[in-house]
């Protein structure tokens, strides 16, 4: 460990010095620098001239920028805040974390992701007034290295994740200083959301745009730390579950030469001397992989929608979790695989992400997500009947409106006690041309949606795998055959029957957690009005 | 199992029939349809009128399109071709695969991904002439269901993956017919590539564009089946290795409001009434995640480069495997993590993908990939010296040209017997403005590249985490500060020292396998001249 004090300004290209030389220089320089640092940090206290000997010299200060100098190499061991428990009482430990708050002169809270601990800096025979004052002037959100003695607290500290212990300061070094003025405070951004607006009358709320404009700070709240870890978990569970079932991951191009489904809602790219489009779905490519004998494939990647929808649940760019699978006789072979995929995801979250869910619930209280194993599967006419019984007027082949979807979700929850279900056999009339008609029905198709808390999170179907029939159905839908020639050609050289679906990752996370806005679960969301940061 | 014969044309909305009724109708219809099917399939043999009783009626034909009818549900068990071994001798099994070849009248090869088996259809007291003829007229690449008796072969069948057994046909049903004319033959596309051009004088080669234009067929070759499975493996190993080390997966936007590094080589999108750009790298977002306290992050996703480079190793869209990590004192903490990440990937491929590597080597013979554990790490000046000793003239701060990179790769291989190494401490002058200068040197920076078989597959560095210093360095590089304001702002509110890097997935796979063109490892490659399929 060396040059921790910011005092040693090693000039570029300087020769290596002996350890004792360095130490001597360090001490001298530390003294010289101390006052300067104080000036810099204690801008607010210019009138206040400290005097007298500082018994804590060399125990605190601003570190020189860590630049990976040979002299920076250290074998110091840092402890994670989450691991500081009473078991460690009376030991001195080093932590690196953010200064979350400094209340009064001597109480600090240091935060590390979703964990936090109280640190006490009290003037004593080893801690100088100057040291304590230095601590109290560090800007919030600065990154600090602290050495402190783990000490049991007389009563639980409600405001910290580590409630039974605190650190009694021995050393403190500022690693990276934050600007004094923060565009938002973590405390405000972390405040629990309550149903009753009156309850939070006096508390400052941070609005969504302020959060998103300053995402590097907003991401530091315990809830956000947990949300994006849980989101990573959903991705992992998706992939692991499918890999275990023999699926192969593929990567599909985002730049395509023709708009996949007509030309609406598609972003145009200038591509050298011509133009291209951003893919609205990897569907053609997943299907080509099936025609190319990969049997079962999935892909995780960006999907683009140029819809000018400014709602709580639309993004112009989101993460698609897509899968496609050849089957032998019946597309229900695929529906069952997707159903059990969701069961794996829900079980995985329940079993391995309790700590994250708990942290999120502290800010956004929500009912636990309920699911059945195996999942509930309803047919479209059953849903229509349930809605009609609830007073909704709709035709047999009408699509579900968003309010009706939500109502249906509530009816299903009341009747079956599940927040997840599969709705099978959508009317053919309201599905795309490549959807396989149900041969046993005049109106139905081999297609399905899946819902979480009454909102669609997956849409899928058996696709037509016969090029002649595909042409017939495309003509029926008045789709220009020439424009989809490449798509049709994919099925000319033998293709197994197959089905699949696409899942919106952000919607799954939003609805699993019962959050009210998709921007809460997209790290850097994109909508018609937001392209930054 | 029902309606397997194509004979039963269940009209839409028809009522369900009793099983015996169905069977009777099926038989009758099968007879009636047989001749029609023959006409359709045996177009080439119109002169040849079969006559006499067909003892194999109901044992072969063209299946009705599998449309997931209620009647299609079957409990038939299919066996994977790869699992058909002598252990199963004398058992009858069902397989679904592609007709790979039919040689002479009675030998067929059925292919399933990288596996294949010989099927014998010989006229006997249970197999009619008509059945055998039907078999011999099925177009290659059609998907067929075959029931056959597993039979030991007197000698090994060199042309199949299953060399000790064959199937003696009992039933055959065409599930999906291929067009008769194939744009390329799997046999041609699978032919081993030999170093000596003379060796393959008479054999048809399939050129790259033909392959890519007909990717659904080209993907079916055993080598391609194995290549993309191995590529999925690299992704999995990348993620698993990092997840085990506490990294969190994040998703970064591809549509951004400003070109990340100047405006060159960037694709422009029309974004509603304005415009946007396609991200050339997720670097800013990874760094924001670090400033946002995620500590260690990775992301897998599309990366876009509008370079008009038409070479064997450039794509306009590729898959980036990116990571970023906060460290305590020295960026070598990160370099070591990345080094051990590559070791995990190489070990994982060696241990779990032998079968894929073997299949690929049958077409593209290549030296096995060699690596050291821990990996070799050289400093830039050492590399310069090695090159100078080999006769290259270059300055201390010159970048490595592509030929010099390759030469260096050969020199390193000869001296250290490794195809992978890390080159550390690149000259500051040739790295981007955000690269942390080496405080112990006048010319070096805290940056590194990593190489496989002499080609760069990762570029990375310690990034400047201090906004003031970042501005200073940006000015030094004459970067317009206003244009990178958002980037600089990310570091104003405290940020730990961090380093990271970006890996090109396709390059890793190409170089691991020693392939000669990146288009071989991109399922649907994009280059300045190719946007399809």
GROMACS .gro file of C-alpha atoms in nm, chain A residues 169-525:
model
  357
  169UNK     CA    1  -1.340   0.520   1.240
  170UNK     CA    2  -0.963   0.474   1.233
  171UNK     CA    3  -0.874   0.598   0.885
  172UNK     CA    4  -1.061   0.763   0.600
  173UNK     CA    5  -0.938   0.838   0.248
  174UNK     CA    6  -1.142   0.994  -0.029
  175UNK     CA    7  -1.100   0.786  -0.346
  176UNK     CA    8  -1.329   0.981  -0.577
  177UNK     CA    9  -1.497   1.306  -0.486
  178UNK     CA   10  -1.849   1.382  -0.593
  179UNK     CA   11  -1.958   1.728  -0.695
  180UNK     CA   12  -2.117   1.908  -0.401
  181UNK     CA   13  -2.444   1.972  -0.576
  182UNK     CA   14  -2.629   1.652  -0.663
  183UNK     CA   15  -2.913   1.669  -0.916
  184UNK     CA   16  -3.104   1.428  -0.698
  185UNK     CA   17  -3.054   1.275  -0.357
  186UNK     CA   18  -3.040   0.900  -0.313
  187UNK     CA   19  -3.250   0.943  -0.001
  188UNK     CA   20  -3.527   1.109  -0.200
  189UNK     CA   21  -3.498   0.866  -0.489
  190UNK     CA   22  -3.517   0.571  -0.248
  191UNK     CA   23  -3.820   0.687  -0.052
  192UNK     CA   24  -4.099   0.429  -0.028
  193UNK     CA   25  -4.391   0.487  -0.261
  194UNK     CA   26  -4.717   0.468  -0.073
  195UNK     CA   27  -5.059   0.419  -0.218
  196UNK     CA   28  -5.197   0.710  -0.020
  197UNK     CA   29  -5.068   1.037  -0.162
  198UNK     CA   30  -5.132   1.227   0.161
  199UNK     CA   31  -4.886   1.012   0.347
  200UNK     CA   32  -4.592   1.154   0.162
  201UNK     CA   33  -4.706   1.511   0.150
  202UNK     CA   34  -4.390   1.671   0.284
  203UNK     CA   35  -4.141   1.434   0.130
  204UNK     CA   36  -3.963   1.523  -0.187
  205UNK     CA   37  -4.043   1.297  -0.478
  206UNK     CA   38  -3.801   1.260  -0.765
  207UNK     CA   39  -3.982   1.260  -1.094
  208UNK     CA   40  -3.908   1.008  -1.361
  209UNK     CA   41  -3.734   1.243  -1.603
  210UNK     CA   42  -3.501   1.374  -1.334
  211UNK     CA   43  -3.416   1.016  -1.249
  212UNK     CA   44  -3.354   0.918  -1.608
  213UNK     CA   45  -3.161   1.235  -1.690
  214UNK     CA   46  -2.930   1.152  -1.402
  215UNK     CA   47  -2.937   0.778  -1.432
  216UNK     CA   48  -2.585   0.721  -1.292
  217UNK     CA   49  -2.708   0.853  -0.959
  218UNK     CA   50  -3.060   0.710  -0.978
  219UNK     CA   51  -2.920   0.361  -1.045
  220UNK     CA   52  -2.754   0.369  -0.704
  221UNK     CA   53  -3.078   0.338  -0.506
  222UNK     CA   54  -3.119   0.003  -0.333
  223UNK     CA   55  -3.435  -0.069  -0.534
  224UNK     CA   56  -3.260  -0.004  -0.865
  225UNK     CA   57  -2.961  -0.212  -0.761
  226UNK     CA   58  -3.203  -0.495  -0.694
  227UNK     CA   59  -3.425  -0.442  -1.001
  228UNK     CA   60  -3.142  -0.475  -1.249
  229UNK     CA   61  -2.992  -0.772  -1.069
  230UNK     CA   62  -3.332  -0.941  -1.086
  231UNK     CA   63  -3.358  -0.851  -1.455
  232UNK     CA   64  -3.021  -1.019  -1.515
  233UNK     CA   65  -3.167  -1.316  -1.329
  234UNK     CA   66  -3.465  -1.338  -1.564
  235UNK     CA   67  -3.227  -1.349  -1.862
  236UNK     CA   68  -3.018  -1.616  -1.699
  237UNK     CA   69  -3.317  -1.827  -1.607
  238UNK     CA   70  -3.457  -1.792  -1.960
  239UNK     CA   71  -3.133  -1.911  -2.115
  240UNK     CA   72  -3.052  -2.182  -1.864
  241UNK     CA   73  -3.399  -2.332  -1.879
  242UNK     CA   74  -3.394  -2.345  -2.260
  243UNK     CA   75  -3.032  -2.462  -2.285
  244UNK     CA   76  -3.119  -2.750  -2.054
  245UNK     CA   77  -3.397  -2.840  -2.299
  246UNK     CA   78  -3.159  -2.858  -2.596
  247UNK     CA   79  -3.209  -2.506  -2.736
  248UNK     CA   80  -2.918  -2.338  -2.913
  249UNK     CA   81  -2.855  -1.968  -2.876
  250UNK     CA   82  -2.835  -1.777  -3.203
  251UNK     CA   83  -2.770  -1.414  -3.297
  252UNK     CA   84  -2.988  -1.245  -3.553
  253UNK     CA   85  -2.912  -0.928  -3.748
  254UNK     CA   86  -3.072  -0.605  -3.637
  255UNK     CA   87  -3.010  -0.435  -3.971
  256UNK     CA   88  -3.235  -0.583  -4.237
  257UNK     CA   89  -3.308  -0.501  -4.596
  258UNK     CA   90  -3.686  -0.505  -4.579
  259UNK     CA   91  -3.931  -0.415  -4.311
  260UNK     CA   92  -4.045  -0.742  -4.157
  261UNK     CA   93  -4.418  -0.680  -4.138
  262UNK     CA   94  -4.516  -0.418  -4.384
  263UNK     CA   95  -4.333  -0.090  -4.358
  264UNK     CA   96  -4.510   0.065  -4.061
  265UNK     CA   97  -4.342   0.136  -3.731
  266UNK     CA   98  -3.996   0.066  -3.858
  267UNK     CA   99  -3.682   0.277  -3.819
  268UNK     CA  100  -3.487   0.350  -4.138
  269UNK     CA  101  -3.106   0.348  -4.142
  270UNK     CA  102  -2.887   0.502  -4.407
  271UNK     CA  103  -2.670   0.211  -4.512
  272UNK     CA  104  -2.375   0.326  -4.723
  273UNK     CA  105  -2.535   0.440  -5.048
  274UNK     CA  106  -2.869   0.271  -4.977
  275UNK     CA  107  -3.092   0.220  -4.678
  276UNK     CA  108  -3.181  -0.051  -4.433
  277UNK     CA  109  -3.425  -0.102  -4.148
  278UNK     CA  110  -3.404  -0.196  -3.783
  279UNK     CA  111  -3.558  -0.537  -3.718
  280UNK     CA  112  -3.888  -0.531  -3.531
  281UNK     CA  113  -3.847  -0.896  -3.442
  282UNK     CA  114  -3.599  -1.179  -3.501
  283UNK     CA  115  -3.881  -1.402  -3.622
  284UNK     CA  116  -3.770  -1.460  -3.981
  285UNK     CA  117  -3.421  -1.548  -3.859
  286UNK     CA  118  -3.538  -1.783  -3.588
  287UNK     CA  119  -3.752  -1.958  -3.848
  288UNK     CA  120  -3.459  -1.976  -4.089
  289UNK     CA  121  -3.255  -2.139  -3.814
  290UNK     CA  122  -3.533  -2.397  -3.779
  291UNK     CA  123  -3.539  -2.453  -4.156
  292UNK     CA  124  -3.160  -2.476  -4.120
  293UNK     CA  125  -3.194  -2.775  -3.883
  294UNK     CA  126  -3.115  -2.614  -3.548
  295UNK     CA  127  -3.435  -2.771  -3.413
  296UNK     CA  128  -3.468  -2.545  -3.108
  297UNK     CA  129  -3.325  -2.195  -3.091
  298UNK     CA  130  -3.345  -1.886  -2.876
  299UNK     CA  131  -3.205  -1.538  -2.907
  300UNK     CA  132  -3.176  -1.246  -2.668
  301UNK     CA  133  -3.136  -0.906  -2.824
  302UNK     CA  134  -3.254  -0.557  -2.904
  303UNK     CA  135  -3.585  -0.520  -3.084
  304UNK     CA  136  -3.698  -0.190  -3.233
  305UNK     CA  137  -4.045  -0.039  -3.272
  306UNK     CA  138  -4.092   0.302  -3.431
  307UNK     CA  139  -4.430   0.347  -3.266
  308UNK     CA  140  -4.508   0.694  -3.143
  309UNK     CA  141  -4.663   0.551  -2.826
  310UNK     CA  142  -4.593   0.749  -2.514
  311UNK     CA  143  -4.735   0.511  -2.255
  312UNK     CA  144  -4.617   0.344  -1.936
  313UNK     CA  145  -4.552   0.021  -2.124
  314UNK     CA  146  -4.405   0.108  -2.464
  315UNK     CA  147  -4.041   0.153  -2.552
  316UNK     CA  148  -3.891   0.212  -2.896
  317UNK     CA  149  -3.610  -0.030  -2.812
  318UNK     CA  150  -3.643  -0.325  -2.580
  319UNK     CA  151  -3.485  -0.661  -2.512
  320UNK     CA  152  -3.654  -0.950  -2.686
  321UNK     CA  153  -3.632  -1.300  -2.542
  322UNK     CA  154  -3.729  -1.505  -2.845
  323UNK     CA  155  -3.754  -1.875  -2.904
  324UNK     CA  156  -3.856  -2.106  -3.186
  325UNK     CA  157  -3.889  -2.483  -3.180
  326UNK     CA  158  -3.961  -2.762  -3.425
  327UNK     CA  159  -4.227  -3.004  -3.303
  328UNK     CA  160  -4.347  -3.344  -3.413
  329UNK     CA  161  -4.727  -3.334  -3.431
  330UNK     CA  162  -4.886  -3.054  -3.233
  331UNK     CA  163  -4.784  -2.702  -3.143
  332UNK     CA  164  -4.890  -2.772  -2.786
  333UNK     CA  165  -4.554  -2.948  -2.757
  334UNK     CA  166  -4.408  -2.596  -2.786
  335UNK     CA  167  -4.670  -2.426  -2.569
  336UNK     CA  168  -4.587  -2.673  -2.293
  337UNK     CA  169  -4.216  -2.595  -2.322
  338UNK     CA  170  -4.286  -2.221  -2.302
  339UNK     CA  171  -4.523  -2.275  -2.010
  340UNK     CA  172  -4.262  -2.468  -1.816
  341UNK     CA  173  -4.004  -2.204  -1.911
  342UNK     CA  174  -4.212  -1.945  -1.729
  343UNK     CA  175  -4.257  -2.178  -1.434
  344UNK     CA  176  -3.876  -2.213  -1.416
  345UNK     CA  177  -3.834  -1.837  -1.429
  346UNK     CA  178  -4.092  -1.776  -1.157
  347UNK     CA  179  -3.951  -2.049  -0.935
  348UNK     CA  180  -3.597  -1.925  -0.993
  349UNK     CA  181  -3.692  -1.571  -0.894
  350UNK     CA  182  -3.884  -1.690  -0.591
  351UNK     CA  183  -3.602  -1.916  -0.474
  352UNK     CA  184  -3.291  -1.717  -0.564
  353UNK     CA  185  -3.392  -1.352  -0.567
  354UNK     CA  186  -3.574  -1.312  -0.236
  355UNK     CA  187  -3.325  -1.055  -0.113
  356UNK     CA  188  -3.370  -0.843  -0.429
  357UNK     CA  189  -3.749  -0.876  -0.417
  358UNK     CA  190  -3.750  -0.770  -0.053
  359UNK     CA  191  -3.532  -0.467  -0.127
  360UNK     CA  192  -3.758  -0.363  -0.415
  361UNK     CA  193  -4.071  -0.408  -0.202
  362UNK     CA  194  -3.929  -0.169   0.055
  363UNK     CA  195  -3.968   0.107  -0.202
  364UNK     CA  196  -4.249  -0.027  -0.422
  365UNK     CA  197  -4.483  -0.239  -0.214
  366UNK     CA  198  -4.655  -0.502  -0.426
  367UNK     CA  199  -4.843  -0.830  -0.393
  368UNK     CA  200  -4.623  -1.137  -0.439
  369UNK     CA  201  -4.651  -1.288  -0.786
  370UNK     CA  202  -4.868  -1.600  -0.796
  371UNK     CA  203  -4.839  -1.882  -1.046
  372UNK     CA  204  -4.962  -2.237  -1.096
  373UNK     CA  205  -4.746  -2.535  -1.187
  374UNK     CA  206  -4.825  -2.640  -1.458
  375UNK     CA  207  -4.957  -2.303  -1.572
  376UNK     CA  208  -5.322  -2.236  -1.641
  377UNK     CA  209  -5.416  -2.263  -2.009
  378UNK     CA  210  -5.745  -2.118  -2.131
  379UNK     CA  211  -5.890  -2.109  -2.480
  380UNK     CA  212  -5.996  -1.783  -2.634
  381UNK     CA  213  -6.372  -1.858  -2.635
  382UNK     CA  214  -6.355  -1.930  -2.260
  383UNK     CA  215  -6.200  -1.587  -2.207
  384UNK     CA  216  -6.471  -1.426  -2.419
  385UNK     CA  217  -6.734  -1.597  -2.207
  386UNK     CA  218  -6.571  -1.483  -1.883
  387UNK     CA  219  -6.565  -1.126  -2.011
  388UNK     CA  220  -6.927  -1.144  -2.130
  389UNK     CA  221  -7.033  -1.274  -1.791
  390UNK     CA  222  -6.860  -0.970  -1.645
  391UNK     CA  223  -7.069  -0.748  -1.871
  392UNK     CA  224  -6.830  -0.690  -2.162
  393UNK     CA  225  -6.985  -0.688  -2.507
  394UNK     CA  226  -6.760  -0.836  -2.772
  395UNK     CA  227  -6.775  -1.053  -3.081
  396UNK     CA  228  -6.624  -1.402  -3.104
  397UNK     CA  229  -6.346  -1.282  -3.329
  398UNK     CA  230  -6.275  -0.947  -3.170
  399UNK     CA  231  -5.927  -0.890  -3.028
  400UNK     CA  232  -5.889  -0.813  -2.659
  401UNK     CA  233  -5.860  -0.444  -2.588
  402UNK     CA  234  -5.606  -0.342  -2.324
  403UNK     CA  235  -5.880  -0.273  -2.062
  404UNK     CA  236  -6.040  -0.609  -2.140
  405UNK     CA  237  -5.703  -0.783  -2.108
  406UNK     CA  238  -5.665  -0.630  -1.764
  407UNK     CA  239  -6.020  -0.717  -1.662
  408UNK     CA  240  -5.963  -1.071  -1.780
  409UNK     CA  241  -5.647  -1.082  -1.570
  410UNK     CA  242  -5.849  -0.987  -1.263
  411UNK     CA  243  -6.122  -1.241  -1.341
  412UNK     CA  244  -5.863  -1.514  -1.391
  413UNK     CA  245  -5.685  -1.417  -1.069
  414UNK     CA  246  -6.014  -1.426  -0.875
  415UNK     CA  247  -6.115  -1.762  -1.019
  416UNK     CA  248  -5.780  -1.946  -1.043
  417UNK     CA  249  -5.550  -1.751  -0.808
  418UNK     CA  250  -5.274  -1.709  -1.064
  419UNK     CA  251  -5.100  -1.402  -1.205
  420UNK     CA  252  -4.977  -1.598  -1.507
  421UNK     CA  253  -5.181  -1.780  -1.767
  422UNK     CA  254  -5.176  -1.889  -2.128
  423UNK     CA  255  -5.452  -1.789  -2.367
  424UNK     CA  256  -5.466  -2.031  -2.658
  425UNK     CA  257  -5.652  -2.044  -2.990
  426UNK     CA  258  -5.679  -1.679  -3.085
  427UNK     CA  259  -5.916  -1.607  -3.375
  428UNK     CA  260  -5.733  -1.644  -3.707
  429UNK     CA  261  -5.875  -1.314  -3.830
  430UNK     CA  262  -5.672  -1.108  -3.582
  431UNK     CA  263  -5.334  -1.282  -3.627
  432UNK     CA  264  -5.064  -1.229  -3.892
  433UNK     CA  265  -5.071  -1.413  -4.225
  434UNK     CA  266  -4.801  -1.664  -4.129
  435UNK     CA  267  -5.010  -1.801  -3.840
  436UNK     CA  268  -5.122  -2.160  -3.890
  437UNK     CA  269  -5.503  -2.186  -3.903
  438UNK     CA  270  -5.660  -2.441  -3.670
  439UNK     CA  271  -5.770  -2.723  -3.902
  440UNK     CA  272  -6.042  -2.827  -3.657
  441UNK     CA  273  -6.214  -2.489  -3.648
  442UNK     CA  274  -6.351  -2.230  -3.884
  443UNK     CA  275  -6.236  -1.931  -3.686
  444UNK     CA  276  -5.947  -2.031  -3.460
  445UNK     CA  277  -5.573  -2.036  -3.520
  446UNK     CA  278  -5.285  -2.222  -3.361
  447UNK     CA  279  -5.173  -1.913  -3.177
  448UNK     CA  280  -5.143  -1.798  -2.819
  449UNK     CA  281  -5.058  -1.508  -2.593
  450UNK     CA  282  -4.931  -1.530  -2.239
  451UNK     CA  283  -5.017  -1.284  -1.965
  452UNK     CA  284  -4.872  -1.159  -1.639
  453UNK     CA  285  -5.097  -0.959  -1.407
  454UNK     CA  286  -5.338  -0.912  -1.695
  455UNK     CA  287  -5.089  -0.781  -1.950
  456UNK     CA  288  -4.953  -0.960  -2.253
  457UNK     CA  289  -4.588  -1.055  -2.224
  458UNK     CA  290  -4.560  -1.314  -2.501
  459UNK     CA  291  -4.722  -1.359  -2.835
  460UNK     CA  292  -4.664  -1.671  -3.038
  461UNK     CA  293  -4.801  -1.926  -3.281
  462UNK     CA  294  -4.744  -2.225  -3.496
  463UNK     CA  295  -4.603  -2.073  -3.815
  464UNK     CA  296  -4.692  -2.198  -4.160
  465UNK     CA  297  -4.396  -2.413  -4.269
  466UNK     CA  298  -4.520  -2.487  -4.621
  467UNK     CA  299  -4.427  -2.227  -4.882
  468UNK     CA  300  -4.732  -2.286  -5.103
  469UNK     CA  301  -4.972  -2.253  -4.815
  470UNK     CA  302  -4.783  -1.948  -4.692
  471UNK     CA  303  -4.835  -1.782  -5.030
  472UNK     CA  304  -5.204  -1.868  -5.016
  473UNK     CA  305  -5.243  -1.715  -4.671
  474UNK     CA  306  -5.034  -1.409  -4.758
  475UNK     CA  307  -5.256  -1.346  -5.062
  476UNK     CA  308  -5.562  -1.385  -4.842
  477UNK     CA  309  -5.417  -1.111  -4.620
  478UNK     CA  310  -5.331  -0.902  -4.925
  479UNK     CA  311  -4.964  -0.910  -4.837
  480UNK     CA  312  -4.739  -0.826  -5.133
  481UNK     CA  313  -4.580  -1.162  -5.218
  482UNK     CA  314  -4.276  -1.002  -5.377
  483UNK     CA  315  -4.187  -0.821  -5.059
  484UNK     CA  316  -4.185  -1.142  -4.859
  485UNK     CA  317  -4.015  -1.357  -5.121
  486UNK     CA  318  -3.710  -1.423  -4.903
  487UNK     CA  319  -3.936  -1.528  -4.619
  488UNK     CA  320  -4.130  -1.769  -4.840
  489UNK     CA  321  -3.811  -1.909  -4.992
  490UNK     CA  322  -3.692  -2.017  -4.648
  491UNK     CA  323  -3.959  -2.289  -4.656
  492UNK     CA  324  -3.904  -2.426  -5.006
  493UNK     CA  325  -3.642  -2.682  -4.919
  494UNK     CA  326  -3.814  -2.879  -4.646
  495UNK     CA  327  -3.899  -2.738  -4.306
  496UNK     CA  328  -4.032  -2.912  -3.996
  497UNK     CA  329  -4.352  -2.786  -3.835
  498UNK     CA  330  -4.257  -2.532  -3.573
  499UNK     CA  331  -4.388  -2.275  -3.330
  500UNK     CA  332  -4.238  -2.010  -3.108
  501UNK     CA  333  -4.285  -1.678  -2.945
  502UNK     CA  334  -4.132  -1.353  -2.838
  503UNK     CA  335  -4.114  -1.221  -2.484
  504UNK     CA  336  -4.049  -0.863  -2.383
  505UNK     CA  337  -3.788  -0.880  -2.105
  506UNK     CA  338  -3.876  -0.544  -1.954
  507UNK     CA  339  -4.247  -0.626  -1.943
  508UNK     CA  340  -4.178  -0.951  -1.762
  509UNK     CA  341  -3.973  -0.771  -1.497
  510UNK     CA  342  -4.218  -0.480  -1.466
  511UNK     CA  343  -4.518  -0.708  -1.426
  512UNK     CA  344  -4.346  -0.963  -1.205
  513UNK     CA  345  -4.265  -0.678  -0.965
  514UNK     CA  346  -4.597  -0.502  -1.021
  515UNK     CA  347  -4.421  -0.177  -1.115
  516UNK     CA  348  -4.614   0.100  -1.288
  517UNK     CA  349  -4.372   0.204  -1.561
  518UNK     CA  350  -4.150   0.014  -1.799
  519UNK     CA  351  -3.885   0.285  -1.770
  520UNK     CA  352  -3.822   0.162  -1.417
  521UNK     CA  353  -3.687  -0.167  -1.554
  522UNK     CA  354  -3.498  -0.042  -1.859
  523UNK     CA  355  -3.154   0.080  -1.754
  524UNK     CA  356  -3.134   0.339  -2.032
  525UNK     CA  357  -3.486   0.354  -2.177
   0.00000   0.00000   0.00000
